[in-house]
mmCIF file of the C-alpha atoms, coordinates in Angstrom:
data_MODEL
# 
_entry.id   MODEL 
# 
loop_
_atom_site.group_PDB 
_atom_site.id 
_atom_site.type_symbol 
_atom_site.label_atom_id 
_atom_site.label_alt_id 
_atom_site.label_comp_id 
_atom_site.label_asym_id 
_atom_site.label_entity_id 
_atom_site.label_seq_id 
_atom_site.pdbx_PDB_ins_code 
_atom_site.Cartn_x 
_atom_site.Cartn_y 
_atom_site.Cartn_z 
_atom_site.occupancy 
_atom_site.B_iso_or_equiv 
_atom_site.pdbx_formal_charge 
_atom_site.auth_seq_id 
_atom_site.auth_comp_id 
_atom_site.auth_asym_id 
_atom_site.auth_atom_id 
_atom_site.pdbx_PDB_model_num 
ATOM 1   C CA . UNK A 1 1   ? 0.000   0.000   0.000   1.00 0.00 ? 1   UNK A CA 1 
ATOM 2   C CA . UNK A 1 2   ? 2.886   2.348   0.800   1.00 0.00 ? 2   UNK A CA 1 
ATOM 3   C CA . UNK A 1 3   ? 4.263   1.853   -2.707  1.00 0.00 ? 3   UNK A CA 1 
ATOM 4   C CA . UNK A 1 4   ? 0.895   2.662   -4.291  1.00 0.00 ? 4   UNK A CA 1 
ATOM 5   C CA . UNK A 1 5   ? 0.440   5.804   -2.210  1.00 0.00 ? 5   UNK A CA 1 
ATOM 6   C CA . UNK A 1 6   ? 4.005   6.993   -2.846  1.00 0.00 ? 6   UNK A CA 1 
ATOM 7   C CA . UNK A 1 7   ? 3.726   6.406   -6.585  1.00 0.00 ? 7   UNK A CA 1 
ATOM 8   C CA . UNK A 1 8   ? 0.338   8.107   -6.927  1.00 0.00 ? 8   UNK A CA 1 
ATOM 9   C CA . UNK A 1 9   ? 1.800   11.230  -5.330  1.00 0.00 ? 9   UNK A CA 1 
ATOM 10  C CA . UNK A 1 10  ? 3.071   11.992  -8.835  1.00 0.00 ? 10  UNK A CA 1 
ATOM 11  C CA . UNK A 1 11  ? -0.388  13.469  -9.359  1.00 0.00 ? 11  UNK A CA 1 
ATOM 12  C CA . UNK A 1 12  ? 0.614   16.338  -7.071  1.00 0.00 ? 12  UNK A CA 1 
ATOM 13  C CA . UNK A 1 13  ? 3.445   17.293  -9.440  1.00 0.00 ? 13  UNK A CA 1 
ATOM 14  C CA . UNK A 1 14  ? 1.206   16.925  -12.484 1.00 0.00 ? 14  UNK A CA 1 
ATOM 15  C CA . UNK A 1 15  ? -1.450  19.184  -10.942 1.00 0.00 ? 15  UNK A CA 1 
ATOM 16  C CA . UNK A 1 16  ? 1.152   21.697  -9.753  1.00 0.00 ? 16  UNK A CA 1 
ATOM 17  C CA . UNK A 1 17  ? 2.768   21.767  -13.198 1.00 0.00 ? 17  UNK A CA 1 
ATOM 18  C CA . UNK A 1 18  ? -0.607  22.285  -14.841 1.00 0.00 ? 18  UNK A CA 1 
ATOM 19  C CA . UNK A 1 19  ? -1.353  25.237  -12.586 1.00 0.00 ? 19  UNK A CA 1 
ATOM 20  C CA . UNK A 1 20  ? 2.073   26.691  -13.412 1.00 0.00 ? 20  UNK A CA 1 
ATOM 21  C CA . UNK A 1 21  ? 1.483   26.154  -17.130 1.00 0.00 ? 21  UNK A CA 1 
ATOM 22  C CA . UNK A 1 22  ? 4.038   23.343  -17.465 1.00 0.00 ? 22  UNK A CA 1 
ATOM 23  C CA . UNK A 1 23  ? 3.221   19.876  -18.807 1.00 0.00 ? 23  UNK A CA 1 
ATOM 24  C CA . UNK A 1 24  ? 4.997   16.732  -17.625 1.00 0.00 ? 24  UNK A CA 1 
ATOM 25  C CA . UNK A 1 25  ? 6.263   16.118  -21.153 1.00 0.00 ? 25  UNK A CA 1 
ATOM 26  C CA . UNK A 1 26  ? 5.873   17.601  -24.615 1.00 0.00 ? 26  UNK A CA 1 
ATOM 27  C CA . UNK A 1 27  ? 4.244   15.209  -27.037 1.00 0.00 ? 27  UNK A CA 1 
ATOM 28  C CA . UNK A 1 28  ? 5.833   13.989  -30.228 1.00 0.00 ? 28  UNK A CA 1 
ATOM 29  C CA . UNK A 1 29  ? 5.359   16.452  -33.081 1.00 0.00 ? 29  UNK A CA 1 
ATOM 30  C CA . UNK A 1 30  ? 4.739   19.468  -30.849 1.00 0.00 ? 30  UNK A CA 1 
ATOM 31  C CA . UNK A 1 31  ? 5.283   22.883  -32.410 1.00 0.00 ? 31  UNK A CA 1 
ATOM 32  C CA . UNK A 1 32  ? 8.368   24.872  -31.515 1.00 0.00 ? 32  UNK A CA 1 
ATOM 33  C CA . UNK A 1 33  ? 6.292   27.619  -29.925 1.00 0.00 ? 33  UNK A CA 1 
ATOM 34  C CA . UNK A 1 34  ? 4.631   25.061  -27.627 1.00 0.00 ? 34  UNK A CA 1 
ATOM 35  C CA . UNK A 1 35  ? 7.988   23.655  -26.571 1.00 0.00 ? 35  UNK A CA 1 
ATOM 36  C CA . UNK A 1 36  ? 9.399   27.078  -25.752 1.00 0.00 ? 36  UNK A CA 1 
ATOM 37  C CA . UNK A 1 37  ? 6.299   28.120  -23.807 1.00 0.00 ? 37  UNK A CA 1 
ATOM 38  C CA . UNK A 1 38  ? 6.589   24.955  -21.724 1.00 0.00 ? 38  UNK A CA 1 
ATOM 39  C CA . UNK A 1 39  ? 10.133  25.734  -20.551 1.00 0.00 ? 39  UNK A CA 1 
ATOM 40  C CA . UNK A 1 40  ? 10.841  29.461  -20.938 1.00 0.00 ? 40  UNK A CA 1 
ATOM 41  C CA . UNK A 1 41  ? 10.604  31.149  -17.545 1.00 0.00 ? 41  UNK A CA 1 
ATOM 42  C CA . UNK A 1 42  ? 9.764   27.870  -15.832 1.00 0.00 ? 42  UNK A CA 1 
ATOM 43  C CA . UNK A 1 43  ? 13.223  26.527  -14.940 1.00 0.00 ? 43  UNK A CA 1 
ATOM 44  C CA . UNK A 1 44  ? 12.481  26.263  -11.218 1.00 0.00 ? 44  UNK A CA 1 
ATOM 45  C CA . UNK A 1 45  ? 9.203   24.460  -11.850 1.00 0.00 ? 45  UNK A CA 1 
ATOM 46  C CA . UNK A 1 46  ? 10.498  21.899  -14.358 1.00 0.00 ? 46  UNK A CA 1 
ATOM 47  C CA . UNK A 1 47  ? 13.561  21.048  -12.269 1.00 0.00 ? 47  UNK A CA 1 
ATOM 48  C CA . UNK A 1 48  ? 11.449  20.757  -9.110  1.00 0.00 ? 48  UNK A CA 1 
ATOM 49  C CA . UNK A 1 49  ? 9.058   18.448  -10.948 1.00 0.00 ? 49  UNK A CA 1 
ATOM 50  C CA . UNK A 1 50  ? 11.942  16.311  -12.216 1.00 0.00 ? 50  UNK A CA 1 
ATOM 51  C CA . UNK A 1 51  ? 13.316  16.042  -8.688  1.00 0.00 ? 51  UNK A CA 1 
ATOM 52  C CA . UNK A 1 52  ? 9.905   15.148  -7.301  1.00 0.00 ? 52  UNK A CA 1 
ATOM 53  C CA . UNK A 1 53  ? 9.405   12.411  -9.898  1.00 0.00 ? 53  UNK A CA 1 
ATOM 54  C CA . UNK A 1 54  ? 12.850  10.959  -9.152  1.00 0.00 ? 54  UNK A CA 1 
ATOM 55  C CA . UNK A 1 55  ? 11.682  10.283  -5.587  1.00 0.00 ? 55  UNK A CA 1 
ATOM 56  C CA . UNK A 1 56  ? 8.024   9.327   -5.816  1.00 0.00 ? 56  UNK A CA 1 
ATOM 57  C CA . UNK A 1 57  ? 8.400   7.057   -8.867  1.00 0.00 ? 57  UNK A CA 1 
ATOM 58  C CA . UNK A 1 58  ? 10.349  4.713   -6.590  1.00 0.00 ? 58  UNK A CA 1 
ATOM 59  C CA . UNK A 1 59  ? 6.958   3.776   -5.193  1.00 0.00 ? 59  UNK A CA 1 
ATOM 60  C CA . UNK A 1 60  ? 6.281   1.866   -8.408  1.00 0.00 ? 60  UNK A CA 1 
ATOM 61  C CA . UNK A 1 61  ? 9.232   -0.409  -7.622  1.00 0.00 ? 61  UNK A CA 1 
ATOM 62  C CA . UNK A 1 62  ? 8.216   -0.688  -3.975  1.00 0.00 ? 62  UNK A CA 1 
ATOM 63  C CA . UNK A 1 63  ? 4.789   -1.890  -5.082  1.00 0.00 ? 63  UNK A CA 1 
ATOM 64  C CA . UNK A 1 64  ? 6.200   -4.991  -6.773  1.00 0.00 ? 64  UNK A CA 1 
ATOM 65  C CA . UNK A 1 65  ? 8.647   -5.610  -3.938  1.00 0.00 ? 65  UNK A CA 1 
ATOM 66  C CA . UNK A 1 66  ? 5.733   -5.521  -1.501  1.00 0.00 ? 66  UNK A CA 1 
ATOM 67  C CA . UNK A 1 67  ? 3.667   -7.953  -3.579  1.00 0.00 ? 67  UNK A CA 1 
ATOM 68  C CA . UNK A 1 68  ? 6.644   -10.304 -3.746  1.00 0.00 ? 68  UNK A CA 1 
ATOM 69  C CA . UNK A 1 69  ? 7.040   -10.159 0.023   1.00 0.00 ? 69  UNK A CA 1 
ATOM 70  C CA . UNK A 1 70  ? 3.341   -10.871 0.595   1.00 0.00 ? 70  UNK A CA 1 
ATOM 71  C CA . UNK A 1 71  ? 3.637   -14.018 -1.519  1.00 0.00 ? 71  UNK A CA 1 
ATOM 72  C CA . UNK A 1 72  ? 6.841   -15.059 0.246   1.00 0.00 ? 72  UNK A CA 1 
ATOM 73  C CA . UNK A 1 73  ? 5.150   -14.597 3.625   1.00 0.00 ? 73  UNK A CA 1 
ATOM 74  C CA . UNK A 1 74  ? 2.258   -16.770 2.434   1.00 0.00 ? 74  UNK A CA 1 
ATOM 75  C CA . UNK A 1 75  ? 4.644   -19.628 1.664   1.00 0.00 ? 75  UNK A CA 1 
ATOM 76  C CA . UNK A 1 76  ? 5.280   -19.040 -2.042  1.00 0.00 ? 76  UNK A CA 1 
ATOM 77  C CA . UNK A 1 77  ? 8.639   -18.438 -3.693  1.00 0.00 ? 77  UNK A CA 1 
ATOM 78  C CA . UNK A 1 78  ? 7.877   -16.545 -6.925  1.00 0.00 ? 78  UNK A CA 1 
ATOM 79  C CA . UNK A 1 79  ? 11.118  -15.931 -8.891  1.00 0.00 ? 79  UNK A CA 1 
ATOM 80  C CA . UNK A 1 80  ? 9.027   -14.416 -11.692 1.00 0.00 ? 80  UNK A CA 1 
ATOM 81  C CA . UNK A 1 81  ? 8.335   -11.479 -9.374  1.00 0.00 ? 81  UNK A CA 1 
ATOM 82  C CA . UNK A 1 82  ? 12.087  -10.882 -9.117  1.00 0.00 ? 82  UNK A CA 1 
ATOM 83  C CA . UNK A 1 83  ? 11.945  -10.282 -12.857 1.00 0.00 ? 83  UNK A CA 1 
ATOM 84  C CA . UNK A 1 84  ? 8.903   -8.043  -12.385 1.00 0.00 ? 84  UNK A CA 1 
ATOM 85  C CA . UNK A 1 85  ? 10.831  -5.921  -9.875  1.00 0.00 ? 85  UNK A CA 1 
ATOM 86  C CA . UNK A 1 86  ? 13.728  -5.652  -12.333 1.00 0.00 ? 86  UNK A CA 1 
ATOM 87  C CA . UNK A 1 87  ? 11.385  -4.684  -15.192 1.00 0.00 ? 87  UNK A CA 1 
ATOM 88  C CA . UNK A 1 88  ? 9.704   -2.034  -13.029 1.00 0.00 ? 88  UNK A CA 1 
ATOM 89  C CA . UNK A 1 89  ? 13.131  -0.693  -12.072 1.00 0.00 ? 89  UNK A CA 1 
ATOM 90  C CA . UNK A 1 90  ? 14.080  -0.310  -15.741 1.00 0.00 ? 90  UNK A CA 1 
ATOM 91  C CA . UNK A 1 91  ? 10.816  1.537   -16.425 1.00 0.00 ? 91  UNK A CA 1 
ATOM 92  C CA . UNK A 1 92  ? 11.295  3.914   -13.491 1.00 0.00 ? 92  UNK A CA 1 
ATOM 93  C CA . UNK A 1 93  ? 14.935  4.559   -14.446 1.00 0.00 ? 93  UNK A CA 1 
ATOM 94  C CA . UNK A 1 94  ? 13.937  5.494   -17.994 1.00 0.00 ? 94  UNK A CA 1 
ATOM 95  C CA . UNK A 1 95  ? 11.108  7.737   -16.817 1.00 0.00 ? 95  UNK A CA 1 
ATOM 96  C CA . UNK A 1 96  ? 13.293  9.508   -14.261 1.00 0.00 ? 96  UNK A CA 1 
ATOM 97  C CA . UNK A 1 97  ? 15.958  10.109  -16.905 1.00 0.00 ? 97  UNK A CA 1 
ATOM 98  C CA . UNK A 1 98  ? 13.360  11.425  -19.354 1.00 0.00 ? 98  UNK A CA 1 
ATOM 99  C CA . UNK A 1 99  ? 12.213  14.107  -16.920 1.00 0.00 ? 99  UNK A CA 1 
ATOM 100 C CA . UNK A 1 100 ? 15.787  15.029  -16.025 1.00 0.00 ? 100 UNK A CA 1 
ATOM 101 C CA . UNK A 1 101 ? 16.808  15.427  -19.667 1.00 0.00 ? 101 UNK A CA 1 
ATOM 102 C CA . UNK A 1 102 ? 13.657  17.368  -20.558 1.00 0.00 ? 102 UNK A CA 1 
ATOM 103 C CA . UNK A 1 103 ? 14.243  19.756  -17.645 1.00 0.00 ? 103 UNK A CA 1 
ATOM 104 C CA . UNK A 1 104 ? 17.573  20.790  -19.146 1.00 0.00 ? 104 UNK A CA 1 
ATOM 105 C CA . UNK A 1 105 ? 15.613  22.408  -21.996 1.00 0.00 ? 105 UNK A CA 1 
ATOM 106 C CA . UNK A 1 106 ? 14.685  25.258  -19.634 1.00 0.00 ? 106 UNK A CA 1 
ATOM 107 C CA . UNK A 1 107 ? 18.066  27.013  -19.742 1.00 0.00 ? 107 UNK A CA 1 
ATOM 108 C CA . UNK A 1 108 ? 18.409  27.173  -23.556 1.00 0.00 ? 108 UNK A CA 1 
ATOM 109 C CA . UNK A 1 109 ? 14.727  28.148  -23.822 1.00 0.00 ? 109 UNK A CA 1 
ATOM 110 C CA . UNK A 1 110 ? 15.365  31.090  -21.502 1.00 0.00 ? 110 UNK A CA 1 
ATOM 111 C CA . UNK A 1 111 ? 18.467  32.023  -23.497 1.00 0.00 ? 111 UNK A CA 1 
ATOM 112 C CA . UNK A 1 112 ? 16.574  31.917  -26.785 1.00 0.00 ? 112 UNK A CA 1 
ATOM 113 C CA . UNK A 1 113 ? 18.501  28.902  -28.069 1.00 0.00 ? 113 UNK A CA 1 
ATOM 114 C CA . UNK A 1 114 ? 15.527  27.337  -29.804 1.00 0.00 ? 114 UNK A CA 1 
ATOM 115 C CA . UNK A 1 115 ? 17.296  24.403  -31.533 1.00 0.00 ? 115 UNK A CA 1 
ATOM 116 C CA . UNK A 1 116 ? 18.950  23.197  -28.294 1.00 0.00 ? 116 UNK A CA 1 
ATOM 117 C CA . UNK A 1 117 ? 15.741  23.585  -26.308 1.00 0.00 ? 117 UNK A CA 1 
ATOM 118 C CA . UNK A 1 118 ? 13.891  21.537  -28.918 1.00 0.00 ? 118 UNK A CA 1 
ATOM 119 C CA . UNK A 1 119 ? 16.636  18.905  -28.956 1.00 0.00 ? 119 UNK A CA 1 
ATOM 120 C CA . UNK A 1 120 ? 16.589  18.378  -25.182 1.00 0.00 ? 120 UNK A CA 1 
ATOM 121 C CA . UNK A 1 121 ? 12.808  18.343  -25.060 1.00 0.00 ? 121 UNK A CA 1 
ATOM 122 C CA . UNK A 1 122 ? 12.504  15.738  -27.785 1.00 0.00 ? 122 UNK A CA 1 
ATOM 123 C CA . UNK A 1 123 ? 15.278  13.626  -26.268 1.00 0.00 ? 123 UNK A CA 1 
ATOM 124 C CA . UNK A 1 124 ? 13.286  13.547  -23.047 1.00 0.00 ? 124 UNK A CA 1 
ATOM 125 C CA . UNK A 1 125 ? 10.042  12.873  -24.910 1.00 0.00 ? 125 UNK A CA 1 
ATOM 126 C CA . UNK A 1 126 ? 11.686  10.021  -26.806 1.00 0.00 ? 126 UNK A CA 1 
ATOM 127 C CA . UNK A 1 127 ? 12.787  8.377   -23.568 1.00 0.00 ? 127 UNK A CA 1 
ATOM 128 C CA . UNK A 1 128 ? 9.339   8.962   -22.086 1.00 0.00 ? 128 UNK A CA 1 
ATOM 129 C CA . UNK A 1 129 ? 7.844   6.901   -24.909 1.00 0.00 ? 129 UNK A CA 1 
ATOM 130 C CA . UNK A 1 130 ? 9.876   3.904   -23.728 1.00 0.00 ? 130 UNK A CA 1 
ATOM 131 C CA . UNK A 1 131 ? 8.638   3.637   -20.122 1.00 0.00 ? 131 UNK A CA 1 
ATOM 132 C CA . UNK A 1 132 ? 5.595   1.445   -20.782 1.00 0.00 ? 132 UNK A CA 1 
ATOM 133 C CA . UNK A 1 133 ? 7.492   -1.693  -21.806 1.00 0.00 ? 133 UNK A CA 1 
ATOM 134 C CA . UNK A 1 134 ? 9.077   -2.440  -18.455 1.00 0.00 ? 134 UNK A CA 1 
ATOM 135 C CA . UNK A 1 135 ? 5.953   -1.464  -16.532 1.00 0.00 ? 135 UNK A CA 1 
ATOM 136 C CA . UNK A 1 136 ? 3.608   -3.529  -18.686 1.00 0.00 ? 136 UNK A CA 1 
ATOM 137 C CA . UNK A 1 137 ? 5.808   -6.620  -18.480 1.00 0.00 ? 137 UNK A CA 1 
ATOM 138 C CA . UNK A 1 138 ? 6.136   -6.198  -14.705 1.00 0.00 ? 138 UNK A CA 1 
ATOM 139 C CA . UNK A 1 139 ? 2.349   -6.074  -14.327 1.00 0.00 ? 139 UNK A CA 1 
ATOM 140 C CA . UNK A 1 140 ? 1.787   -9.101  -16.560 1.00 0.00 ? 140 UNK A CA 1 
ATOM 141 C CA . UNK A 1 141 ? 4.369   -11.133 -14.608 1.00 0.00 ? 141 UNK A CA 1 
ATOM 142 C CA . UNK A 1 142 ? 2.850   -10.070 -11.285 1.00 0.00 ? 142 UNK A CA 1 
ATOM 143 C CA . UNK A 1 143 ? -0.677  -10.925 -12.419 1.00 0.00 ? 143 UNK A CA 1 
ATOM 144 C CA . UNK A 1 144 ? 0.408   -14.344 -13.666 1.00 0.00 ? 144 UNK A CA 1 
ATOM 145 C CA . UNK A 1 145 ? 1.976   -15.144 -10.294 1.00 0.00 ? 145 UNK A CA 1 
ATOM 146 C CA . UNK A 1 146 ? -1.126  -13.880 -8.494  1.00 0.00 ? 146 UNK A CA 1 
ATOM 147 C CA . UNK A 1 147 ? -3.354  -16.084 -10.633 1.00 0.00 ? 147 UNK A CA 1 
ATOM 148 C CA . UNK A 1 148 ? -1.229  -19.194 -10.137 1.00 0.00 ? 148 UNK A CA 1 
ATOM 149 C CA . UNK A 1 149 ? -1.068  -18.652 -6.380  1.00 0.00 ? 149 UNK A CA 1 
ATOM 150 C CA . UNK A 1 150 ? -4.884  -18.565 -6.076  1.00 0.00 ? 150 UNK A CA 1 
ATOM 151 C CA . UNK A 1 151 ? -4.481  -16.074 -3.238  1.00 0.00 ? 151 UNK A CA 1 
ATOM 152 C CA . UNK A 1 152 ? -6.255  -13.203 -4.990  1.00 0.00 ? 152 UNK A CA 1 
ATOM 153 C CA . UNK A 1 153 ? -9.772  -12.747 -6.335  1.00 0.00 ? 153 UNK A CA 1 
ATOM 154 C CA . UNK A 1 154 ? -10.367 -13.219 -10.038 1.00 0.00 ? 154 UNK A CA 1 
ATOM 155 C CA . UNK A 1 155 ? -11.702 -9.656  -10.583 1.00 0.00 ? 155 UNK A CA 1 
ATOM 156 C CA . UNK A 1 156 ? -8.467  -8.239  -9.153  1.00 0.00 ? 156 UNK A CA 1 
ATOM 157 C CA . UNK A 1 157 ? -6.432  -10.537 -11.393 1.00 0.00 ? 157 UNK A CA 1 
ATOM 158 C CA . UNK A 1 158 ? -8.491  -9.629  -14.483 1.00 0.00 ? 158 UNK A CA 1 
ATOM 159 C CA . UNK A 1 159 ? -8.156  -5.898  -13.798 1.00 0.00 ? 159 UNK A CA 1 
ATOM 160 C CA . UNK A 1 160 ? -4.379  -6.253  -13.486 1.00 0.00 ? 160 UNK A CA 1 
ATOM 161 C CA . UNK A 1 161 ? -4.190  -8.366  -16.632 1.00 0.00 ? 161 UNK A CA 1 
ATOM 162 C CA . UNK A 1 162 ? -6.138  -5.766  -18.611 1.00 0.00 ? 162 UNK A CA 1 
ATOM 163 C CA . UNK A 1 163 ? -3.848  -3.007  -17.350 1.00 0.00 ? 163 UNK A CA 1 
ATOM 164 C CA . UNK A 1 164 ? -0.667  -4.961  -18.068 1.00 0.00 ? 164 UNK A CA 1 
ATOM 165 C CA . UNK A 1 165 ? -1.680  -6.077  -21.546 1.00 0.00 ? 165 UNK A CA 1 
ATOM 166 C CA . UNK A 1 166 ? -2.921  -2.606  -22.468 1.00 0.00 ? 166 UNK A CA 1 
ATOM 167 C CA . UNK A 1 167 ? 0.233   -0.860  -21.249 1.00 0.00 ? 167 UNK A CA 1 
ATOM 168 C CA . UNK A 1 168 ? 2.466   -3.397  -22.998 1.00 0.00 ? 168 UNK A CA 1 
ATOM 169 C CA . UNK A 1 169 ? 0.399   -2.921  -26.141 1.00 0.00 ? 169 UNK A CA 1 
ATOM 170 C CA . UNK A 1 170 ? 0.914   0.830   -25.930 1.00 0.00 ? 170 UNK A CA 1 
ATOM 171 C CA . UNK A 1 171 ? 4.674   0.269   -25.928 1.00 0.00 ? 171 UNK A CA 1 
ATOM 172 C CA . UNK A 1 172 ? 4.419   -1.937  -29.001 1.00 0.00 ? 172 UNK A CA 1 
ATOM 173 C CA . UNK A 1 173 ? 2.265   0.698   -30.722 1.00 0.00 ? 173 UNK A CA 1 
ATOM 174 C CA . UNK A 1 174 ? 4.769   3.517   -30.236 1.00 0.00 ? 174 UNK A CA 1 
ATOM 175 C CA . UNK A 1 175 ? 5.422   3.852   -33.968 1.00 0.00 ? 175 UNK A CA 1 
ATOM 176 C CA . UNK A 1 176 ? 4.087   7.121   -35.457 1.00 0.00 ? 176 UNK A CA 1 
ATOM 177 C CA . UNK A 1 177 ? 2.004   5.135   -37.940 1.00 0.00 ? 177 UNK A CA 1 
ATOM 178 C CA . UNK A 1 178 ? 0.156   3.517   -35.006 1.00 0.00 ? 178 UNK A CA 1 
ATOM 179 C CA . UNK A 1 179 ? -0.514  6.793   -33.207 1.00 0.00 ? 179 UNK A CA 1 
ATOM 180 C CA . UNK A 1 180 ? -4.347  6.322   -33.099 1.00 0.00 ? 180 UNK A CA 1 
ATOM 181 C CA . UNK A 1 181 ? -3.957  2.927   -31.413 1.00 0.00 ? 181 UNK A CA 1 
ATOM 182 C CA . UNK A 1 182 ? -1.302  4.325   -29.064 1.00 0.00 ? 182 UNK A CA 1 
ATOM 183 C CA . UNK A 1 183 ? -3.633  7.124   -27.987 1.00 0.00 ? 183 UNK A CA 1 
ATOM 184 C CA . UNK A 1 184 ? -6.366  4.622   -27.101 1.00 0.00 ? 184 UNK A CA 1 
ATOM 185 C CA . UNK A 1 185 ? -3.999  2.361   -25.163 1.00 0.00 ? 185 UNK A CA 1 
ATOM 186 C CA . UNK A 1 186 ? -2.501  5.350   -23.353 1.00 0.00 ? 186 UNK A CA 1 
ATOM 187 C CA . UNK A 1 187 ? -5.622  5.367   -21.139 1.00 0.00 ? 187 UNK A CA 1 
ATOM 188 C CA . UNK A 1 188 ? -4.812  1.938   -19.678 1.00 0.00 ? 188 UNK A CA 1 
ATOM 189 C CA . UNK A 1 189 ? -2.575  3.393   -16.918 1.00 0.00 ? 189 UNK A CA 1 
ATOM 190 C CA . UNK A 1 190 ? -5.837  4.475   -15.263 1.00 0.00 ? 190 UNK A CA 1 
ATOM 191 C CA . UNK A 1 191 ? -6.620  0.757   -14.875 1.00 0.00 ? 191 UNK A CA 1 
ATOM 192 C CA . UNK A 1 192 ? -3.155  0.304   -13.409 1.00 0.00 ? 192 UNK A CA 1 
ATOM 193 C CA . UNK A 1 193 ? -3.810  3.020   -10.832 1.00 0.00 ? 193 UNK A CA 1 
ATOM 194 C CA . UNK A 1 194 ? -7.087  1.358   -9.850  1.00 0.00 ? 194 UNK A CA 1 
ATOM 195 C CA . UNK A 1 195 ? -5.376  -2.029  -9.667  1.00 0.00 ? 195 UNK A CA 1 
ATOM 196 C CA . UNK A 1 196 ? -2.541  -0.923  -7.401  1.00 0.00 ? 196 UNK A CA 1 
ATOM 197 C CA . UNK A 1 197 ? -4.944  0.780   -4.987  1.00 0.00 ? 197 UNK A CA 1 
ATOM 198 C CA . UNK A 1 198 ? -7.156  -2.319  -4.846  1.00 0.00 ? 198 UNK A CA 1 
ATOM 199 C CA . UNK A 1 199 ? -4.138  -4.607  -4.513  1.00 0.00 ? 199 UNK A CA 1 
ATOM 200 C CA . UNK A 1 200 ? -2.674  -2.411  -1.790  1.00 0.00 ? 200 UNK A CA 1 
ATOM 201 C CA . UNK A 1 201 ? -5.890  -2.545  0.236   1.00 0.00 ? 201 UNK A CA 1 
ATOM 202 C CA . UNK A 1 202 ? -6.156  -6.330  -0.190  1.00 0.00 ? 202 UNK A CA 1 
ATOM 203 C CA . UNK A 1 203 ? -2.574  -6.926  0.921   1.00 0.00 ? 203 UNK A CA 1 
ATOM 204 C CA . UNK A 1 204 ? -2.880  -4.503  3.831   1.00 0.00 ? 204 UNK A CA 1 
ATOM 205 C CA . UNK A 1 205 ? -6.079  -6.080  5.138   1.00 0.00 ? 205 UNK A CA 1 
ATOM 206 C CA . UNK A 1 206 ? -4.846  -9.644  4.616   1.00 0.00 ? 206 UNK A CA 1 
ATOM 207 C CA . UNK A 1 207 ? -1.434  -9.216  6.265   1.00 0.00 ? 207 UNK A CA 1 
ATOM 208 C CA . UNK A 1 208 ? 0.335   -11.167 7.587   1.00 0.00 ? 208 UNK A CA 1 
ATOM 209 C CA . UNK A 1 209 ? -1.153  -14.036 5.560   1.00 0.00 ? 209 UNK A CA 1 
ATOM 210 C CA . UNK A 1 210 ? -3.553  -14.708 2.701   1.00 0.00 ? 210 UNK A CA 1 
ATOM 211 C CA . UNK A 1 211 ? -5.985  -17.586 2.360   1.00 0.00 ? 211 UNK A CA 1 
ATOM 212 C CA . UNK A 1 212 ? -6.358  -19.245 -1.036  1.00 0.00 ? 212 UNK A CA 1 
ATOM 213 C CA . UNK A 1 213 ? -9.280  -18.031 -3.141  1.00 0.00 ? 213 UNK A CA 1 
ATOM 214 C CA . UNK A 1 214 ? -11.288 -20.823 -4.761  1.00 0.00 ? 214 UNK A CA 1 
ATOM 215 C CA . UNK A 1 215 ? -12.222 -20.039 -8.329  1.00 0.00 ? 215 UNK A CA 1 
ATOM 216 C CA . UNK A 1 216 ? -13.048 -22.711 -10.903 1.00 0.00 ? 216 UNK A CA 1 
ATOM 217 C CA . UNK A 1 217 ? -10.340 -24.481 -12.876 1.00 0.00 ? 217 UNK A CA 1 
ATOM 218 C CA . UNK A 1 218 ? -11.039 -26.367 -16.100 1.00 0.00 ? 218 UNK A CA 1 
ATOM 219 C CA . UNK A 1 219 ? -9.501  -29.422 -14.502 1.00 0.00 ? 219 UNK A CA 1 
ATOM 220 C CA . UNK A 1 220 ? -7.597  -30.216 -11.307 1.00 0.00 ? 220 UNK A CA 1 
ATOM 221 C CA . UNK A 1 221 ? -3.913  -29.604 -11.419 1.00 0.00 ? 221 UNK A CA 1 
ATOM 222 C CA . UNK A 1 222 ? -1.047  -29.725 -8.990  1.00 0.00 ? 222 UNK A CA 1 
ATOM 223 C CA . UNK A 1 223 ? -0.196  -26.527 -7.152  1.00 0.00 ? 223 UNK A CA 1 
ATOM 224 C CA . UNK A 1 224 ? 2.596   -24.704 -8.939  1.00 0.00 ? 224 UNK A CA 1 
ATOM 225 C CA . UNK A 1 225 ? 5.891   -24.231 -7.208  1.00 0.00 ? 225 UNK A CA 1 
ATOM 226 C CA . UNK A 1 226 ? 7.276   -20.748 -7.463  1.00 0.00 ? 226 UNK A CA 1 
# 
């Protein structure tokens, strides 16, 4: 739950940036005037936002570490969640770097160096387009382990699966020619936010142990060893 709460505190920076007239990233194909207006005169804001994201995005990693620990405490040993933690770490590292690089566009924007400001902004935006892969894979791995463990309700598993598949699909649809599909799939992080809050509440209320949830299987099978 702590990881979910910490991660969702990114909304504070997004709201603050919106009030200050600064977006969290400039989209691909943005006009030069839009890029300059995002950064010019906003150096303090964009650097503060980048610093804030570098701290609170760690909650996304903590979320998967916490889920792994819950399963370990319940008697499971899920090595696939080690991979999920690693994938989430890659995603967070890329996202943190994207905000840091984009923030450096503020100085050249203030100095009137339009080409350099555009270069730094688009370098950050390019990195930002790559964050969904690690996150989507981490969610899919986590959901698979949750399903095999039979410790979580099927609706929670289905919600996580939808979020993970949608976010992974968005990463695969990052090509400019697939922009319409990418825009649709870009809404799937809202499912992820709902999933982590639900998962956090379930794990918090069930600690220190979880009881298996009985949902129908097509045929009996031996319990998987993680």
